[in-house]
Structures are given as C-alpha cells and as structure tokens.
mmCIF file of C-alpha atoms and ligand atoms in Angstrom:
data_model
loop_
_atom_site.group_PDB
_atom_site.id
_atom_site.type_symbol
_atom_site.label_atom_id
_atom_site.label_comp_id
_atom_site.label_asym_id
_atom_site.label_seq_id
_atom_site.Cartn_x
_atom_site.Cartn_y
_atom_site.Cartn_z
ATOM 1 C CA UNK A 1 114.598 99.930 154.479
ATOM 2 C CA UNK A 2 111.605 101.625 156.143
ATOM 3 C CA UNK A 3 108.264 102.241 155.138
ATOM 4 C CA UNK A 4 105.976 105.475 156.088
ATOM 5 C CA UNK A 5 103.005 104.373 157.468
ATOM 6 C CA UNK A 6 99.840 106.566 157.556
ATOM 7 C CA UNK A 7 96.595 106.328 159.795
ATOM 8 C CA UNK A 8 93.605 108.176 161.334
ATOM 9 C CA UNK A 9 94.459 110.045 164.323
ATOM 10 C CA UNK A 10 91.674 108.371 166.292
ATOM 11 C CA UNK A 11 89.883 105.040 165.516
ATOM 12 C CA UNK A 12 87.039 104.259 167.398
ATOM 13 C CA UNK A 13 85.965 100.801 166.922
ATOM 14 C CA UNK A 14 83.350 98.700 168.220
ATOM 15 C CA UNK A 15 79.365 98.488 168.735
ATOM 16 C CA UNK A 16 78.031 101.993 169.487
ATOM 17 C CA UNK A 17 81.324 103.846 167.983
ATOM 18 C CA UNK A 18 79.389 106.203 166.008
ATOM 19 C CA UNK A 19 77.353 107.468 169.048
ATOM 20 C CA UNK A 20 80.793 108.935 170.067
ATOM 21 C CA UNK A 21 80.567 111.483 167.529
ATOM 22 C CA UNK A 22 80.455 114.546 169.712
ATOM 23 C CA UNK A 23 83.119 113.797 172.016
ATOM 24 C CA UNK A 24 85.287 113.271 168.849
ATOM 25 C CA UNK A 25 84.677 116.448 167.485
ATOM 26 C CA UNK A 26 85.178 118.351 170.765
ATOM 27 C CA UNK A 27 88.757 116.470 170.728
ATOM 28 C CA UNK A 28 89.570 118.070 167.712
ATOM 29 C CA UNK A 29 88.211 121.763 168.757
ATOM 30 C CA UNK A 30 85.547 121.442 165.994
ATOM 31 C CA UNK A 31 82.005 123.194 166.541
ATOM 32 C CA UNK A 32 80.348 123.363 163.327
ATOM 33 C CA UNK A 33 80.419 120.253 161.093
ATOM 34 C CA UNK A 34 78.671 119.800 157.633
ATOM 35 C CA UNK A 35 77.607 116.128 157.473
ATOM 36 C CA UNK A 36 78.242 114.461 153.699
ATOM 37 C CA UNK A 37 76.154 111.731 153.052
ATOM 38 C CA UNK A 38 73.448 110.439 150.482
ATOM 39 C CA UNK A 39 69.815 110.258 150.237
ATOM 40 C CA UNK A 40 69.347 106.493 151.240
ATOM 41 C CA UNK A 41 71.217 107.355 154.650
ATOM 42 C CA UNK A 42 68.795 110.232 155.078
ATOM 43 C CA UNK A 43 65.787 108.052 154.255
ATOM 44 C CA UNK A 44 66.892 105.246 156.714
ATOM 45 C CA UNK A 45 67.487 107.501 159.620
ATOM 46 C CA UNK A 46 70.982 107.292 159.714
ATOM 47 C CA UNK A 47 71.612 111.238 159.549
ATOM 48 C CA UNK A 48 69.149 111.648 162.466
ATOM 49 C CA UNK A 49 71.243 108.945 164.417
ATOM 50 C CA UNK A 50 74.291 111.014 164.008
ATOM 51 C CA UNK A 51 72.881 114.543 164.447
ATOM 52 C CA UNK A 52 70.648 113.735 167.608
ATOM 53 C CA UNK A 53 73.706 113.147 170.039
ATOM 54 C CA UNK A 54 75.079 116.464 168.540
ATOM 55 C CA UNK A 55 72.098 118.408 169.032
ATOM 56 C CA UNK A 56 71.922 117.366 172.501
ATOM 57 C CA UNK A 57 75.612 118.826 173.058
ATOM 58 C CA UNK A 58 74.416 121.937 171.298
ATOM 59 C CA UNK A 59 76.004 121.505 167.898
ATOM 60 C CA UNK A 60 74.444 122.192 164.818
ATOM 61 C CA UNK A 61 75.185 120.542 161.544
ATOM 62 C CA UNK A 62 74.854 121.425 157.856
ATOM 63 C CA UNK A 63 73.939 118.540 155.775
ATOM 64 C CA UNK A 64 74.872 118.023 152.489
ATOM 65 C CA UNK A 65 73.127 114.786 151.381
ATOM 66 C CA UNK A 66 73.369 114.526 147.683
ATOM 67 C CA UNK A 67 76.226 112.375 147.078
ATOM 68 C CA UNK A 68 76.109 109.811 144.156
ATOM 69 C CA UNK A 69 77.141 106.239 143.614
ATOM 70 C CA UNK A 70 80.723 106.534 142.158
ATOM 71 C CA UNK A 71 80.870 110.308 142.557
ATOM 72 C CA UNK A 72 81.944 112.590 140.087
ATOM 73 C CA UNK A 73 83.672 115.767 139.836
ATOM 74 C CA UNK A 74 80.388 117.629 139.230
ATOM 75 C CA UNK A 75 78.279 115.996 141.802
ATOM 76 C CA UNK A 76 80.174 117.030 144.666
ATOM 77 C CA UNK A 77 80.271 120.968 143.421
ATOM 78 C CA UNK A 78 77.314 121.576 145.448
ATOM 79 C CA UNK A 79 78.902 120.242 148.461
ATOM 80 C CA UNK A 80 82.332 122.125 147.836
ATOM 81 C CA UNK A 81 79.955 125.425 147.531
ATOM 82 C CA UNK A 82 78.532 124.755 150.973
ATOM 83 C CA UNK A 83 81.891 124.737 152.335
ATOM 84 C CA UNK A 84 82.986 127.896 150.547
ATOM 85 C CA UNK A 85 79.863 129.908 151.709
ATOM 86 C CA UNK A 86 79.672 128.147 155.077
ATOM 87 C CA UNK A 87 82.096 128.403 158.002
ATOM 88 C CA UNK A 88 82.162 125.038 158.839
ATOM 89 C CA UNK A 89 85.266 123.678 160.495
ATOM 90 C CA UNK A 90 84.891 119.882 159.848
ATOM 91 C CA UNK A 91 83.257 117.274 157.746
ATOM 92 C CA UNK A 92 81.118 114.360 159.081
ATOM 93 C CA UNK A 93 81.237 111.641 156.058
ATOM 94 C CA UNK A 94 78.661 109.333 156.413
ATOM 95 C CA UNK A 95 77.858 106.062 154.384
ATOM 96 C CA UNK A 96 79.678 103.807 151.974
ATOM 97 C CA UNK A 97 82.715 104.353 150.126
ATOM 98 C CA UNK A 98 80.936 106.939 147.767
ATOM 99 C CA UNK A 99 79.833 109.533 150.582
ATOM 100 C CA UNK A 100 83.431 109.378 152.040
ATOM 101 C CA UNK A 101 85.351 109.396 148.790
ATOM 102 C CA UNK A 102 83.030 112.475 148.219
ATOM 103 C CA UNK A 103 83.662 114.092 151.569
ATOM 104 C CA UNK A 104 87.621 113.701 151.131
ATOM 105 C CA UNK A 105 87.193 115.599 147.524
ATOM 106 C CA UNK A 106 84.830 118.221 149.115
ATOM 107 C CA UNK A 107 87.504 119.029 152.158
ATOM 108 C CA UNK A 108 90.498 119.815 149.714
ATOM 109 C CA UNK A 109 88.617 121.607 146.979
ATOM 110 C CA UNK A 110 86.343 123.478 149.588
ATOM 111 C CA UNK A 111 89.519 124.834 150.989
ATOM 112 C CA UNK A 112 92.164 125.154 148.278
ATOM 113 C CA UNK A 113 89.761 125.302 145.342
ATOM 114 C CA UNK A 114 90.825 124.144 141.837
ATOM 115 C CA UNK A 115 89.379 121.156 139.747
ATOM 116 C CA UNK A 116 89.658 117.543 141.008
ATOM 117 C CA UNK A 117 91.532 116.660 137.579
ATOM 118 C CA UNK A 118 94.366 118.878 139.508
ATOM 119 C CA UNK A 119 94.691 116.753 142.314
ATOM 120 C CA UNK A 120 94.965 113.450 140.681
ATOM 121 C CA UNK A 121 98.027 110.945 140.758
ATOM 122 C CA UNK A 122 100.780 111.186 140.428
ATOM 123 C CA UNK A 123 100.435 114.433 142.562
ATOM 124 C CA UNK A 124 101.007 114.045 146.097
ATOM 125 C CA UNK A 125 97.984 115.914 147.994
ATOM 126 C CA UNK A 126 99.731 116.612 151.294
ATOM 127 C CA UNK A 127 97.549 119.791 151.782
ATOM 128 C CA UNK A 128 95.236 119.855 155.072
ATOM 129 C CA UNK A 129 91.765 120.167 154.319
ATOM 130 C CA UNK A 130 89.023 120.510 156.706
ATOM 131 C CA UNK A 131 89.141 117.651 159.268
ATOM 132 C CA UNK A 132 86.852 114.620 158.276
ATOM 133 C CA UNK A 133 85.463 112.217 160.661
ATOM 134 C CA UNK A 134 84.703 109.110 158.855
ATOM 135 C CA UNK A 135 81.566 107.068 159.690
ATOM 136 C CA UNK A 136 81.406 103.724 157.285
ATOM 137 C CA UNK A 137 78.214 102.288 157.134
ATOM 138 C CA UNK A 138 79.405 99.225 154.842
ATOM 139 C CA UNK A 139 82.361 96.595 155.558
ATOM 140 C CA UNK A 140 83.658 97.892 152.965
ATOM 141 C CA UNK A 141 85.453 100.271 151.260
ATOM 142 C CA UNK A 142 87.893 100.926 154.075
ATOM 143 C CA UNK A 143 88.154 104.494 152.862
ATOM 144 C CA UNK A 144 87.511 105.729 156.433
ATOM 145 C CA UNK A 145 91.367 104.207 156.890
ATOM 146 C CA UNK A 146 92.839 105.353 153.422
ATOM 147 C CA UNK A 147 94.709 108.308 151.983
ATOM 148 C CA UNK A 148 93.112 107.700 148.593
ATOM 149 C CA UNK A 149 89.701 108.874 146.950
ATOM 150 C CA UNK A 150 88.104 107.956 143.432
ATOM 151 C CA UNK A 151 86.495 110.832 141.622
ATOM 152 C CA UNK A 152 85.096 110.080 138.250
ATOM 153 C CA UNK A 153 85.587 112.689 135.838
ATOM 154 C CA UNK A 154 82.014 113.602 134.543
ATOM 155 C CA UNK A 155 83.566 114.430 130.863
ATOM 156 C CA UNK A 156 85.776 111.496 130.244
ATOM 157 C CA UNK A 157 84.304 109.078 132.290
ATOM 158 C CA UNK A 158 88.062 108.261 133.895
ATOM 159 C CA UNK A 159 88.083 107.410 137.575
ATOM 160 C CA UNK A 160 90.651 109.544 138.974
ATOM 161 C CA UNK A 161 92.625 108.134 141.487
ATOM 162 C CA UNK A 162 93.713 110.941 144.001
ATOM 163 C CA UNK A 163 96.268 110.180 146.694
ATOM 164 C CA UNK A 164 97.986 111.795 149.683
ATOM 165 C CA UNK A 165 97.552 112.808 153.580
ATOM 166 C CA UNK A 166 95.200 115.292 152.794
ATOM 167 C CA UNK A 167 92.787 112.654 152.117
ATOM 168 C CA UNK A 168 93.328 110.636 155.426
ATOM 169 C CA UNK A 169 90.459 111.282 157.733
ATOM 170 C CA UNK A 170 91.339 112.611 161.418
ATOM 171 C CA UNK A 171 88.706 109.820 162.814
ATOM 172 C CA UNK A 172 87.375 106.662 161.902
ATOM 173 C CA UNK A 173 84.300 105.622 163.747
ATOM 174 C CA UNK A 174 84.156 102.128 162.725
ATOM 175 C CA UNK A 175 80.862 100.762 164.223
ATOM 176 C CA UNK A 176 79.617 97.300 162.974
ATOM 177 C CA UNK A 177 75.940 97.980 164.164
ATOM 178 C CA UNK A 178 75.673 100.434 161.472
ATOM 179 C CA UNK A 179 76.026 97.583 158.935
ATOM 180 C CA UNK A 180 73.243 95.203 160.515
ATOM 181 C CA UNK A 181 70.476 96.292 158.083
ATOM 182 C CA UNK A 182 72.506 96.407 154.901
ATOM 183 C CA UNK A 183 70.899 94.476 151.956
ATOM 184 C CA UNK A 184 72.391 90.989 150.688
ATOM 185 C CA UNK A 185 73.679 92.489 147.557
ATOM 186 C CA UNK A 186 75.554 95.358 149.394
ATOM 187 C CA UNK A 187 77.027 93.001 151.822
ATOM 188 C CA UNK A 188 78.415 90.738 149.154
ATOM 189 C CA UNK A 189 79.725 93.318 146.712
ATOM 190 C CA UNK A 190 81.620 95.427 149.818
ATOM 191 C CA UNK A 191 82.750 92.606 151.465
ATOM 192 C CA UNK A 192 84.637 90.888 148.248
ATOM 193 C CA UNK A 193 85.939 94.453 147.820
ATOM 194 C CA UNK A 194 87.273 94.296 151.304
ATOM 195 C CA UNK A 195 88.888 90.877 150.747
ATOM 196 C CA UNK A 196 90.226 92.287 147.252
ATOM 197 C CA UNK A 197 91.908 95.012 149.246
ATOM 198 C CA UNK A 198 93.493 92.640 151.625
ATOM 199 C CA UNK A 199 94.712 90.412 148.838
ATOM 200 C CA UNK A 200 96.258 92.929 146.687
ATOM 201 C CA UNK A 201 97.906 94.890 149.648
ATOM 202 C CA UNK A 202 99.925 91.473 150.466
ATOM 203 C CA UNK A 203 101.026 90.690 146.864
ATOM 204 C CA UNK A 204 101.659 94.238 145.955
ATOM 205 C CA UNK A 205 105.016 95.134 145.148
ATOM 206 C CA UNK A 206 104.817 98.048 147.603
ATOM 207 C CA UNK A 207 103.793 95.722 150.426
ATOM 208 C CA UNK A 208 105.889 96.011 153.813
ATOM 209 C CA UNK A 209 106.190 94.291 157.186
ATOM 210 C CA UNK A 210 103.226 96.713 158.664
ATOM 211 C CA UNK A 211 100.914 96.491 155.694
ATOM 212 C CA UNK A 212 101.217 92.514 155.646
ATOM 213 C CA UNK A 213 100.178 92.287 159.361
ATOM 214 C CA UNK A 214 97.170 93.923 158.712
ATOM 215 C CA UNK A 215 96.396 92.321 155.382
ATOM 216 C CA UNK A 216 96.703 88.918 156.740
ATOM 217 C CA UNK A 217 94.544 89.554 159.810
ATOM 218 C CA UNK A 218 91.940 91.307 157.466
ATOM 219 C CA UNK A 219 91.721 88.034 155.423
ATOM 220 C CA UNK A 220 91.414 85.971 158.463
ATOM 221 C CA UNK A 221 88.636 87.844 159.790
ATOM 222 C CA UNK A 222 86.850 88.408 156.321
ATOM 223 C CA UNK A 223 86.926 85.156 154.690
ATOM 224 C CA UNK A 224 85.243 82.864 157.300
ATOM 225 C CA UNK A 225 82.573 85.379 157.813
ATOM 226 C CA UNK A 226 81.576 86.683 153.988
ATOM 227 C CA UNK A 227 79.336 83.768 153.688
ATOM 228 C CA UNK A 228 77.846 84.216 156.745
ATOM 229 C CA UNK A 229 76.855 87.954 156.738
ATOM 230 C CA UNK A 230 75.481 87.295 153.235
ATOM 231 C CA UNK A 231 73.044 84.437 154.295
ATOM 232 C CA UNK A 232 72.525 85.600 158.040
ATOM 233 C CA UNK A 233 72.197 89.640 158.069
ATOM 234 C CA UNK A 234 71.517 89.801 161.994
ATOM 235 C CA UNK A 235 74.847 87.710 162.982
ATOM 236 C CA UNK A 236 76.302 90.521 165.108
ATOM 237 C CA UNK A 237 79.810 88.539 165.465
ATOM 238 C CA UNK A 238 80.078 87.870 161.655
ATOM 239 C CA UNK A 239 79.138 91.512 161.078
ATOM 240 C CA UNK A 240 81.640 92.532 163.863
ATOM 241 C CA UNK A 241 84.702 90.365 162.122
ATOM 242 C CA UNK A 242 83.587 91.909 158.673
ATOM 243 C CA UNK A 243 83.681 95.583 159.876
ATOM 244 C CA UNK A 244 86.984 95.134 161.553
ATOM 245 C CA UNK A 245 88.479 93.349 158.638
ATOM 246 C CA UNK A 246 87.288 95.783 156.072
ATOM 247 C CA UNK A 247 88.992 98.610 158.165
ATOM 248 C CA UNK A 248 92.214 96.379 158.547
ATOM 249 C CA UNK A 249 92.002 95.824 154.713
ATOM 250 C CA UNK A 250 91.819 99.617 154.046
ATOM 251 C CA UNK A 251 94.761 100.375 156.392
ATOM 252 C CA UNK A 252 96.511 97.640 154.559
ATOM 253 C CA UNK A 253 96.317 98.879 151.177
ATOM 254 C CA UNK A 254 96.374 102.486 151.929
ATOM 255 C CA UNK A 255 100.138 101.589 152.999
ATOM 256 C CA UNK A 256 100.707 99.300 150.333
ATOM 257 C CA UNK A 257 98.497 100.209 147.310
ATOM 258 C CA UNK A 258 95.894 97.713 145.521
ATOM 259 C CA UNK A 259 97.173 96.085 142.201
ATOM 260 C CA UNK A 260 95.534 94.624 138.877
ATOM 261 C CA UNK A 261 92.148 93.702 139.832
ATOM 262 C CA UNK A 262 91.406 97.304 140.865
ATOM 263 C CA UNK A 263 93.150 98.941 138.142
ATOM 264 C CA UNK A 264 91.191 96.876 135.403
ATOM 265 C CA UNK A 265 87.764 97.206 137.601
ATOM 266 C CA UNK A 266 87.839 100.925 137.743
ATOM 267 C CA UNK A 267 87.247 101.392 134.042
ATOM 268 C CA UNK A 268 84.235 98.950 134.178
ATOM 269 C CA UNK A 269 82.643 100.704 136.932
ATOM 270 C CA UNK A 270 83.220 104.034 134.858
ATOM 271 C CA UNK A 271 81.917 102.867 131.602
ATOM 272 C CA UNK A 272 79.374 100.374 132.594
ATOM 273 C CA UNK A 273 78.241 101.656 136.143
ATOM 274 C CA UNK A 274 78.738 98.554 137.589
ATOM 275 C CA UNK A 275 79.356 99.107 141.718
ATOM 276 C CA UNK A 276 82.958 99.107 142.457
ATOM 277 C CA UNK A 277 82.618 95.810 144.752
ATOM 278 C CA UNK A 278 80.869 93.921 142.146
ATOM 279 C CA UNK A 279 83.524 94.717 139.185
ATOM 280 C CA UNK A 280 86.188 93.488 141.499
ATOM 281 C CA UNK A 281 84.211 90.334 142.260
ATOM 282 C CA UNK A 282 83.903 89.702 138.334
ATOM 283 C CA UNK A 283 87.552 90.019 138.105
ATOM 284 C CA UNK A 284 89.165 88.689 141.075
ATOM 285 C CA UNK A 285 89.345 85.116 140.182
ATOM 286 C CA UNK A 286 90.817 85.377 136.527
ATOM 287 C CA UNK A 287 93.289 88.036 137.650
ATOM 288 C CA UNK A 288 94.366 85.876 140.665
ATOM 289 C CA UNK A 289 95.019 83.115 138.295
ATOM 290 C CA UNK A 290 97.076 85.297 135.770
ATOM 291 C CA UNK A 291 99.043 86.720 138.510
ATOM 292 C CA UNK A 292 99.827 83.646 140.834
ATOM 293 C CA UNK A 293 102.807 82.510 139.174
ATOM 294 C CA UNK A 294 105.012 85.485 139.693
ATOM 295 C CA UNK A 295 103.879 85.570 143.736
ATOM 296 C CA UNK A 296 103.093 81.802 144.307
ATOM 297 C CA UNK A 297 104.268 82.048 147.881
ATOM 298 C CA UNK A 298 102.578 85.075 148.753
ATOM 299 C CA UNK A 299 99.407 83.937 147.457
ATOM 300 C CA UNK A 300 99.865 80.363 149.187
ATOM 301 C CA UNK A 301 99.971 82.656 152.268
ATOM 302 C CA UNK A 302 96.666 84.272 151.455
ATOM 303 C CA UNK A 303 95.123 81.008 151.083
ATOM 304 C CA UNK A 304 96.393 80.062 154.777
ATOM 305 C CA UNK A 305 95.178 82.893 156.418
ATOM 306 C CA UNK A 306 91.725 82.596 154.685
ATOM 307 C CA UNK A 307 91.871 79.027 156.321
ATOM 308 C CA UNK A 308 91.006 77.709 152.918
ATOM 309 C CA UNK A 309 94.391 75.796 152.704
ATOM 310 C CA UNK A 310 96.097 73.874 155.663
ATOM 311 C CA UNK A 311 99.618 74.962 157.156
ATOM 312 C CA UNK A 312 101.115 72.187 155.786
ATOM 313 C CA UNK A 313 99.980 72.350 152.229
ATOM 314 C CA UNK A 314 102.469 73.155 149.703
ATOM 315 C CA UNK A 315 102.335 76.743 148.042
ATOM 316 C CA UNK A 316 100.945 74.890 144.881
ATOM 317 C CA UNK A 317 98.172 73.167 146.666
ATOM 318 C CA UNK A 318 97.262 76.079 148.664
ATOM 319 C CA UNK A 319 97.242 78.256 145.414
ATOM 320 C CA UNK A 320 94.783 75.708 143.804
ATOM 321 C CA UNK A 321 92.469 75.969 146.898
ATOM 322 C CA UNK A 322 92.610 79.720 146.607
ATOM 323 C CA UNK A 323 91.471 79.733 143.338
ATOM 324 C CA UNK A 324 88.830 77.173 143.687
ATOM 325 C CA UNK A 325 87.677 79.216 147.041
ATOM 326 C CA UNK A 326 87.299 82.505 145.151
ATOM 327 C CA UNK A 327 85.310 80.984 142.338
ATOM 328 C CA UNK A 328 83.159 79.553 145.029
ATOM 329 C CA UNK A 329 82.646 82.736 146.890
ATOM 330 C CA UNK A 330 81.551 84.366 143.668
ATOM 331 C CA UNK A 331 78.784 81.382 143.063
ATOM 332 C CA UNK A 332 77.428 81.467 146.417
ATOM 333 C CA UNK A 333 77.373 85.220 146.670
ATOM 334 C CA UNK A 334 75.698 85.400 143.092
ATOM 335 C CA UNK A 335 78.107 87.747 141.534
ATOM 336 C CA UNK A 336 76.943 87.787 137.731
ATOM 337 C CA UNK A 337 79.392 87.784 134.727
ATOM 338 C CA UNK A 338 79.682 90.864 132.366
ATOM 339 C CA UNK A 339 76.585 89.885 130.017
ATOM 340 C CA UNK A 340 74.544 88.472 132.847
ATOM 341 C CA UNK A 341 75.029 92.090 134.621
ATOM 342 C CA UNK A 342 73.660 93.629 131.530
ATOM 343 C CA UNK A 343 76.969 94.740 129.674
ATOM 344 C CA UNK A 344 76.316 94.743 125.923
ATOM 345 C CA UNK A 345 78.909 92.865 124.076
ATOM 346 C CA UNK A 346 79.614 94.921 121.037
ATOM 347 C CA UNK A 347 80.117 98.005 123.142
ATOM 348 C CA UNK A 348 82.249 96.358 125.881
ATOM 349 C CA UNK A 349 84.661 95.042 122.947
ATOM 350 C CA UNK A 350 84.788 98.488 121.447
ATOM 351 C CA UNK A 351 86.198 99.795 124.426
ATOM 352 C CA UNK A 352 88.515 97.155 125.296
ATOM 353 C CA UNK A 353 91.695 99.254 124.150
ATOM 354 C CA UNK A 354 90.717 102.657 126.184
ATOM 355 C CA UNK A 355 90.006 100.308 129.288
ATOM 356 C CA UNK A 356 93.184 98.910 129.327
ATOM 357 C CA UNK A 357 95.001 102.326 128.920
ATOM 358 C CA UNK A 358 92.954 103.867 131.360
ATOM 359 C CA UNK A 359 93.838 100.919 133.688
ATOM 360 C CA UNK A 360 97.739 101.221 133.026
ATOM 361 C CA UNK A 361 97.441 105.096 133.478
ATOM 362 C CA UNK A 362 95.936 104.513 137.099
ATOM 363 C CA UNK A 363 99.250 103.340 138.077
ATOM 364 C CA UNK A 364 97.766 100.199 140.102
ATOM 365 C CA UNK A 365 98.732 97.533 137.599
ATOM 366 C CA UNK A 366 102.295 98.266 138.221
ATOM 367 C CA UNK A 367 102.140 97.105 141.831
ATOM 368 C CA UNK A 368 100.912 93.725 140.462
ATOM 369 C CA UNK A 369 103.127 90.661 141.028
ATOM 370 C CA UNK A 370 103.105 90.015 137.351
ATOM 371 C CA UNK A 371 102.712 93.394 135.128
ATOM 372 C CA UNK A 372 100.647 93.032 132.009
ATOM 373 C CA UNK A 373 100.985 94.912 129.039
ATOM 374 C CA UNK A 374 98.221 96.664 127.504
ATOM 375 C CA UNK A 375 97.790 93.945 124.777
ATOM 376 C CA UNK A 376 97.718 91.349 127.791
ATOM 377 C CA UNK A 377 95.078 93.380 129.744
ATOM 378 C CA UNK A 378 92.808 93.236 126.521
ATOM 379 C CA UNK A 379 93.294 89.611 126.295
ATOM 380 C CA UNK A 380 92.311 89.194 130.067
ATOM 381 C CA UNK A 381 89.038 91.454 129.613
ATOM 382 C CA UNK A 382 88.203 89.062 126.699
ATOM 383 C CA UNK A 383 89.227 85.884 128.492
ATOM 384 C CA UNK A 384 87.099 86.820 131.265
ATOM 385 C CA UNK A 385 84.061 87.724 129.212
ATOM 386 C CA UNK A 386 84.220 84.466 127.436
ATOM 387 C CA UNK A 387 84.583 82.510 130.915
ATOM 388 C CA UNK A 388 81.258 83.827 132.241
HETATM 389 FE FE1 FE2 R 1 88.102 98.846 146.477
#
C-alpha cells in the first residue's frame, strides 16, 4: 500500500528564513502580494519586518491586518474583497494559525467565490487558489505545512474543517527567531498543540511510514523543549527545536490526520472561545488515557520518542509514564481546567450533546485508535469536567 504525501514546494528553515521572502516570491514569479495578518503582528512590528526587504526590491504589498483569532467566515470577507478588487498575484500569510488559516480561505474564496461552508469536508478542495507564502510566528499550529484550514461558521459556531491540496502553501518560511518574543501563555498553548499533532498523527488510523517518521522526530524535538521555552523565552536552541518540531508535526498530521483530541477540542473552542492549543491541552491527558488500550504499542513509542520512557521499558510501563508526563506538563505550564478557565457549568452541560455531534461530524474521531460513540464522548466531556 502506498500513501500520497503533500508538502509545500519550498521550505526555508532556520534563523532569518523570513528575510528571504523577496527571493521566494520571485521564484514563483509573484510581484504583487497581499499580506494577510492581524493587528498584533502590525503593532509588534512584524509586518514592517516583512515589508522592508520587499520594498527594497521594489515590491509593494497590500495589507489585510484584520484576521481574528479563531477566524469566522464573516471575518475573512474583507480580505476576500481585497483579492477580488485588487490585482494581487499571491498572499503572504503572517502570524499564528489564525492568520495562516484565514489566508488559505481568502486564497480560495478570492479566486473561486462561493461561501466557506461550500468547501468544508468531505469536499476535497483541489482547486489552485492564489499561491500562499506562509510565515508562522508561533511553534505552533503547523498550518504552514498542512492542507487544512479551520473556519468557524459565524451563524452556527461550527468549526468547519476544510481540506485539500488547494489549502497547502507553496512556501513555508520557518524562522524560529520570530518566536523569541512570544508570551509564555501563547508559547505553552501552541507548543502543546504541536505535541498533540505529533501524537495524534502517530496513533491515527491514517498513519503511514512517512507521517510516522515526521511525527516521531517532532515528538523528540518538542517534548524536551516545551518546558524550556515556557520558562526561558530567550533560549534560542530550545526555540529552534520547537519551531522545527511544530512544522514536522504539521507535516505529520497533514498526511495522517488528527484524531479524537482535536475532534472534541474544536467545539469547546467554538462555544466557549478557548484558544485552540489550550482546549487541546485540557483534553490531552484524559483522551490519551481513554485511547491507550486500543494502541498501547503506538502510545509506548510516543513515550520513548519523547524520552519520558526508557527504550527497555515495557509498553505498559511506557504508557504509565506517558500519562504521568502529560499531566505534569499541564501542571507546570499552568493549563487551567474548564471551570477554572471560566466556562459556565450549566451552559457546558447543556451543550454536551451538540458538542459530541459536532465532534463526530468533523470526522476526526474516526481516525482515533479507539472510536467513541456520541454517548461515550458526552461521558468523556463529563469525566474531564469532574476530574479538574
Ligand atoms: Fe491543532
């Protein structure tokens, strides 16, 4: 059996990679890019940092800096209008997962029209939109190297998963220096998101030899450095390892899919506006505990790759160590429980059935080694609330 592997055409990786944006644009014969980003990137001077080397080469960019965290189909429409009305030939996506996901949607909608709802799974979006050069500033969502975008339906609060070659950036500029000034909370949330990508890709029913190799290496890079970057933001070696690990984790899950943690996490993000990485972190230990019996060898490999278990440990011992480590990471990185975060108990319990339905509809739970029914997901949400 073979697997189709999809990657960006160029990955520029390492210190200063983002300053290569002009030469990357010229490789693709692009002369008029629209920068898609958010206000924070503008305020922190990141936009200027990307624009300057372009101006020096005589390239003037358009700017759409109104991307929202957890983007909705409404929030991207002003960017779509800019593509429709301007004569842009490319998009530079700058920021965390939200601007990159927004840019992917703007690229397709700007060229082909329609509503984002039309492009959600199970449709395979293979149309070629405007070429995207993705510059991630977190380590991270891995969106710079995935064929996915997540856009929330503003009416129903459903997080719509959209997939296909059309959402794969042509180039990813993976520059860990952009993460040196990230606040601790964002560092922790996006770092645990990346770890979750690697673990879920490795235990996914769609895992393959290629995605396994990327996932194991991602775990080896991320796990020993997660605490370091949280406590020592200026640790360049640790930041570099996290950035590379996050991109490899993106490659892994783009080619193997995520599973139950992401499936159950998206509705929490949509209904209670919990940042994506944080809602994953809240779920990761309990969902791993639930899933482990169906893939104990695979989870033991995760523990060994993360170097929390010895190579000689039995699978059972490695699995115990993995669960202990995931709980310890959450404690040390101060991941709150649902109630502690401010989620109202009554509303949470009134939405359980709907959240379980939405998780199932995304398709991600079907990739999990242990596939839960809707009722089991309701029980899992309940158990996690009670444990915290
Ligand atoms: Fe994620």
